[in-house]
C-alpha positions as a LaTeX table, in Angstrom:
\begin{tabular}{lrrr}
\hline
Residue & $x$ (\AA) & $y$ (\AA) & $z$ (\AA) \\
\hline
Leu1 & 12.62 & 41.62 & 9.51 \\
Ala2 & 12.48 & 38.49 & 11.67 \\
Ala3 & 9.18 & 39.67 & 13.18 \\
Arg4 & 7.72 & 40.42 & 9.73 \\
Leu5 & 8.74 & 37.01 & 8.41 \\
His6 & 7.07 & 35.34 & 11.37 \\
Ser7 & 3.83 & 37.33 & 11.17 \\
Ser8 & 3.42 & 37.22 & 7.38 \\
Arg9 & 4.87 & 33.80 & 6.51 \\
Gly10 & 4.99 & 31.85 & 9.73 \\
Ile11 & 8.78 & 31.57 & 9.35 \\
Arg12 & 10.85 & 31.44 & 12.52 \\
Ala13 & 14.07 & 33.44 & 12.09 \\
Arg14 & 17.00 & 33.78 & 14.40 \\
Val15 & 19.14 & 36.91 & 14.12 \\
Ile16 & 22.84 & 36.84 & 14.96 \\
Gly17 & 24.47 & 40.26 & 14.73 \\
Ala18 & 28.03 & 40.05 & 13.42 \\
Asp19 & 30.46 & 42.46 & 11.78 \\
Leu20 & 32.25 & 40.41 & 9.12 \\
Ala21 & 35.06 & 42.97 & 9.07 \\
Asp22 & 36.06 & 41.27 & 12.35 \\
Pro23 & 38.19 & 38.23 & 11.42 \\
Gln24 & 36.69 & 36.32 & 14.37 \\
Ala25 & 33.07 & 36.84 & 13.24 \\
Pro26 & 32.78 & 33.67 & 11.08 \\
Ala27 & 33.97 & 31.50 & 13.97 \\
Arg28 & 31.38 & 33.10 & 16.25 \\
Ile29 & 28.59 & 32.54 & 13.69 \\
Leu30 & 29.64 & 28.90 & 13.38 \\
Ala31 & 29.71 & 28.49 & 17.14 \\
Glu32 & 26.30 & 30.12 & 17.64 \\
Thr33 & 24.68 & 27.92 & 14.97 \\
Glu34 & 26.19 & 24.67 & 16.24 \\
Gly35 & 23.46 & 22.04 & 16.37 \\
Thr36 & 21.09 & 24.00 & 14.12 \\
Asp37 & 19.92 & 22.23 & 10.97 \\
Ile38 & 21.01 & 24.62 & 8.19 \\
Gly39 & 20.46 & 23.37 & 4.65 \\
Leu40 & 21.30 & 26.46 & 2.58 \\
Val41 & 24.20 & 28.81 & 3.29 \\
Ile42 & 24.17 & 32.12 & 1.42 \\
Ser43 & 27.33 & 34.22 & 1.70 \\
Asn44 & 26.11 & 37.59 & 0.48 \\
Ala45 & 27.92 & 40.28 & 2.51 \\
Gly46 & 30.37 & 42.48 & 0.66 \\
Phe47 & 31.25 & 46.03 & $-0.32$ \\
Asn48 & 33.09 & 47.91 & $-3.05$ \\
Ile49 & 35.86 & 50.49 & $-3.22$ \\
Lys50 & 36.02 & 52.39 & $-6.50$ \\
Gly51 & 38.56 & 54.84 & $-7.89$ \\
Met52 & 42.28 & 55.00 & $-8.57$ \\
Phe53 & 43.86 & 52.09 & $-6.72$ \\
Glu54 & 46.75 & 54.08 & $-5.19$ \\
Thr55 & 44.39 & 56.70 & $-3.74$ \\
Lys56 & 42.48 & 54.19 & $-1.59$ \\
Glu57 & 43.26 & 53.73 & 2.09 \\
Pro58 & 45.13 & 50.48 & 2.80 \\
Ser59 & 43.01 & 49.95 & 5.91 \\
Ala60 & 39.81 & 50.15 & 3.84 \\
Met61 & 41.17 & 47.60 & 1.36 \\
Ala62 & 42.17 & 45.29 & 4.21 \\
Lys63 & 38.65 & 45.55 & 5.66 \\
Met64 & 37.17 & 44.80 & 2.23 \\
Leu65 & 39.32 & 41.68 & 1.85 \\
Thr66 & 38.22 & 40.47 & 5.27 \\
Val67 & 34.52 & 40.89 & 4.44 \\
Asn68 & 34.62 & 39.83 & 0.78 \\
Cys69 & 37.18 & 37.00 & 0.96 \\
His70 & 38.00 & 35.83 & 4.48 \\
Ala71 & 34.38 & 35.56 & 5.66 \\
Pro72 & 33.00 & 33.38 & 2.82 \\
Met73 & 36.06 & 31.13 & 2.90 \\
Gln74 & 35.85 & 30.53 & 6.65 \\
Leu75 & 32.07 & 30.12 & 6.67 \\
Ala76 & 32.24 & 27.59 & 3.83 \\
His77 & 35.00 & 25.70 & 5.65 \\
Gly78 & 32.83 & 25.45 & 8.76 \\
Phe79 & 29.49 & 24.66 & 7.12 \\
Ile80 & 30.58 & 22.10 & 4.51 \\
Pro81 & 31.11 & 19.28 & 7.04 \\
Arg82 & 27.63 & 19.97 & 8.43 \\
Leu83 & 26.06 & 19.94 & 4.96 \\
Lys84 & 27.87 & 16.68 & 4.15 \\
Ala85 & 26.60 & 15.14 & 7.38 \\
Arg86 & 22.98 & 15.96 & 6.48 \\
Gly87 & 23.52 & 14.56 & 2.97 \\
Thr88 & 21.96 & 17.43 & 1.04 \\
Gly89 & 22.10 & 21.22 & 0.91 \\
Gly90 & 23.53 & 24.17 & $-0.88$ \\
Leu91 & 26.12 & 26.94 & $-0.82$ \\
Val92 & 25.66 & 30.26 & $-2.60$ \\
Phe93 & 28.53 & 32.73 & $-2.88$ \\
Thr94 & 27.73 & 36.25 & $-4.07$ \\
Ser95 & 30.56 & 37.44 & $-6.27$ \\
Ser96 & 30.07 & 40.01 & $-9.05$ \\
Val97 & 30.48 & 40.34 & $-12.81$ \\
Glu98 & 33.52 & 42.41 & $-11.81$ \\
Gly99 & 35.07 & 39.22 & $-10.46$ \\
Leu100 & 35.13 & 37.74 & $-13.96$ \\
Ile101 & 37.76 & 40.15 & $-15.32$ \\
Gly102 & 40.12 & 42.69 & $-13.74$ \\
Cys103 & 38.10 & 45.92 & $-13.83$ \\
Pro104 & 40.13 & 49.15 & $-13.93$ \\
Tyr105 & 39.16 & 51.70 & $-11.26$ \\
Ser106 & 37.54 & 48.90 & $-9.30$ \\
Thr107 & 40.74 & 46.91 & $-9.06$ \\
Ala108 & 40.82 & 45.81 & $-5.41$ \\
Tyr109 & 37.11 & 44.94 & $-5.37$ \\
Ser110 & 37.43 & 43.09 & $-8.68$ \\
Ala111 & 40.35 & 41.09 & $-7.26$ \\
Ser112 & 38.39 & 40.23 & $-4.10$ \\
Lys113 & 35.42 & 38.99 & $-6.10$ \\
Ala114 & 37.73 & 36.97 & $-8.39$ \\
Leu115 & 38.74 & 35.03 & $-5.27$ \\
Val116 & 35.05 & 34.34 & $-4.57$ \\
Val117 & 34.57 & 33.04 & $-8.12$ \\
Ser118 & 37.56 & 30.71 & $-7.77$ \\
Leu119 & 36.41 & 29.59 & $-4.31$ \\
Gly120 & 32.94 & 28.73 & $-5.56$ \\
Glu121 & 34.12 & 27.03 & $-8.74$ \\
Gly122 & 36.69 & 24.93 & $-6.89$ \\
Leu123 & 34.16 & 23.84 & $-4.28$ \\
Trp124 & 31.60 & 23.07 & $-6.97$ \\
Gly125 & 34.09 & 20.55 & $-8.40$ \\
Glu126 & 35.05 & 19.13 & $-5.01$ \\
Leu127 & 31.45 & 18.63 & $-3.90$ \\
Leu128 & 30.11 & 16.93 & $-7.04$ \\
Gly129 & 28.20 & 13.81 & $-6.07$ \\
Thr130 & 27.85 & 14.77 & $-2.39$ \\
Gly131 & 24.31 & 16.14 & $-2.63$ \\
Ile132 & 25.57 & 19.67 & $-1.98$ \\
Asp133 & 24.90 & 22.25 & $-4.70$ \\
Val134 & 27.34 & 25.16 & $-5.08$ \\
Leu135 & 26.52 & 28.29 & $-7.04$ \\
Thr136 & 28.60 & 31.42 & $-7.43$ \\
Leu137 & 26.30 & 34.32 & $-8.20$ \\
Cys138 & 27.77 & 37.09 & $-10.38$ \\
Pro139 & 25.22 & 39.91 & $-10.46$ \\
Gly140 & 25.51 & 43.26 & $-12.17$ \\
Ala141 & 24.03 & 46.41 & $-10.63$ \\
Thr142 & 21.33 & 45.29 & $-8.20$ \\
Glu143 & 18.85 & 47.15 & $-6.02$ \\
Ser144 & 20.45 & 47.38 & $-2.58$ \\
Glu145 & 21.62 & 49.81 & 0.06 \\
Ala146 & 24.86 & 50.15 & $-1.91$ \\
Thr147 & 23.14 & 51.36 & $-5.08$ \\
Ala148 & 20.45 & 53.53 & $-3.45$ \\
Gly149 & 20.43 & 56.96 & $-5.05$ \\
Met150 & 22.75 & 56.03 & $-7.90$ \\
Ala151 & 21.50 & 57.38 & $-11.22$ \\
Gly152 & 21.93 & 55.87 & $-14.67$ \\
Leu153 & 22.20 & 52.24 & $-13.58$ \\
Asp154 & 20.08 & 49.45 & $-15.01$ \\
Leu155 & 19.28 & 48.03 & $-11.57$ \\
Gln156 & 17.94 & 44.51 & $-11.34$ \\
Pro157 & 15.39 & 44.06 & $-8.52$ \\
Ala158 & 16.88 & 42.18 & $-5.58$ \\
Ala159 & 13.84 & 39.87 & $-5.38$ \\
Glu160 & 14.38 & 38.88 & $-9.02$ \\
Val161 & 18.04 & 38.11 & $-8.38$ \\
Ala162 & 17.08 & 35.97 & $-5.38$ \\
Arg163 & 14.43 & 34.07 & $-7.33$ \\
Leu164 & 16.73 & 33.42 & $-10.29$ \\
Thr165 & 19.50 & 32.30 & $-7.94$ \\
Leu166 & 17.31 & 29.68 & $-6.29$ \\
Asp167 & 15.94 & 28.59 & $-9.67$ \\
Asn168 & 19.50 & 28.03 & $-10.92$ \\
Leu169 & 21.04 & 26.63 & $-7.73$ \\
Arg170 & 21.71 & 23.26 & $-9.38$ \\
Glu171 & 23.10 & 24.80 & $-12.58$ \\
Gly172 & 26.51 & 25.84 & $-11.18$ \\
Pro173 & 29.25 & 26.63 & $-11.01$ \\
Thr174 & 28.61 & 30.32 & $-11.89$ \\
Phe175 & 25.51 & 32.30 & $-12.79$ \\
Ile176 & 24.98 & 35.85 & $-14.11$ \\
Pro177 & 21.32 & 36.71 & $-13.40$ \\
His178 & 20.97 & 39.76 & $-15.69$ \\
Pro179 & 20.89 & 38.91 & $-19.44$ \\
Arg180 & 22.44 & 42.24 & $-20.44$ \\
Tyr181 & 25.40 & 41.82 & $-18.09$ \\
Arg182 & 25.72 & 38.18 & $-19.16$ \\
Glu183 & 26.05 & 39.21 & $-22.79$ \\
Met184 & 28.36 & 42.12 & $-21.96$ \\
Phe185 & 30.84 & 40.12 & $-19.91$ \\
Asp186 & 30.79 & 37.13 & $-22.26$ \\
Lys187 & 31.86 & 39.57 & $-24.97$ \\
Leu188 & 34.49 & 41.26 & $-22.78$ \\
Arg189 & 36.07 & 37.93 & $-21.82$ \\
Ser190 & 36.09 & 36.57 & $-25.36$ \\
Gly191 & 38.17 & 39.41 & $-26.86$ \\
Pro192 & 41.92 & 40.07 & $-26.59$ \\
Arg193 & 42.55 & 40.95 & $-22.95$ \\
Arg194 & 44.89 & 43.89 & $-23.64$ \\
Glu195 & 42.39 & 45.65 & $-25.90$ \\
Thr196 & 39.50 & 44.87 & $-23.57$ \\
Leu197 & 41.20 & 46.30 & $-20.48$ \\
Ala198 & 42.46 & 49.36 & $-22.34$ \\
Gly199 & 38.94 & 50.05 & $-23.60$ \\
Met200 & 37.43 & 49.59 & $-20.14$ \\
Ala201 & 39.99 & 51.95 & $-18.58$ \\
Glu202 & 39.41 & 54.59 & $-21.22$ \\
Gly203 & 35.66 & 54.34 & $-20.76$ \\
Met204 & 36.00 & 54.81 & $-17.00$ \\
Arg205 & 38.32 & 57.83 & $-17.44$ \\
Arg206 & 35.69 & 59.51 & $-19.60$ \\
\hline
\end{tabular}
C-alpha cells in the first residue's frame, strides 16, 4: 500500500507494524512517531464479537477491549499534546452505530464502542477553541475485511465513508455516515428504551 501510494500519488508513507491487542503497542507507536509532524490521527482499528454474551470467551472479550478501548484512549492521550503544540489538527475515532445503544447479542462490542463515543464526545468538548477538531465516526455496515462475504447487508463503500468523514470533520462531535442507519438509530434512541431493547432482542433471536 505504501508503495502504491508513492507511485500513484507521490505520497510518502511510513509503515509501523503493531498489534493493538498488545497493551504496549500504543506506547511503541507514540515512541516511533516522536518528532514526526502528524496533523490528523485516525483511530480506526477494532473488531466485533457477536452472539450470546455468556458463550463468548473471556480472553476474546479482553482482547477486544484492549483493541477497541485501550488503544484509542492511549493514542489520543499521547497525540493531543503534539496536536496542541502545532496549533491545528484533528482526531477521528471510529466507533459504530452499535455504540449508540446497548445492542443485544452484540453486547460486549456495543459496550466497547459506547466507550469510544464517550471518549470522542468528551474530548470534543475539552478541545473546543484549540484548533483541534474531534469527530467520532459511527458507521453502519461498511465494506471491509470484517464484512467480506456477508450476505444481506447494505454495505456502504469504505471510500465513501472516508470521504464523508473528512467532509464532516469539523461538524463533531459524532457523525453517522449512512442516511439509513442515521434514521434507524435516531428512531431507536427516541423511543422507550425497554420496548426498543426488547424489540431488538426479539428481532435478533428470529
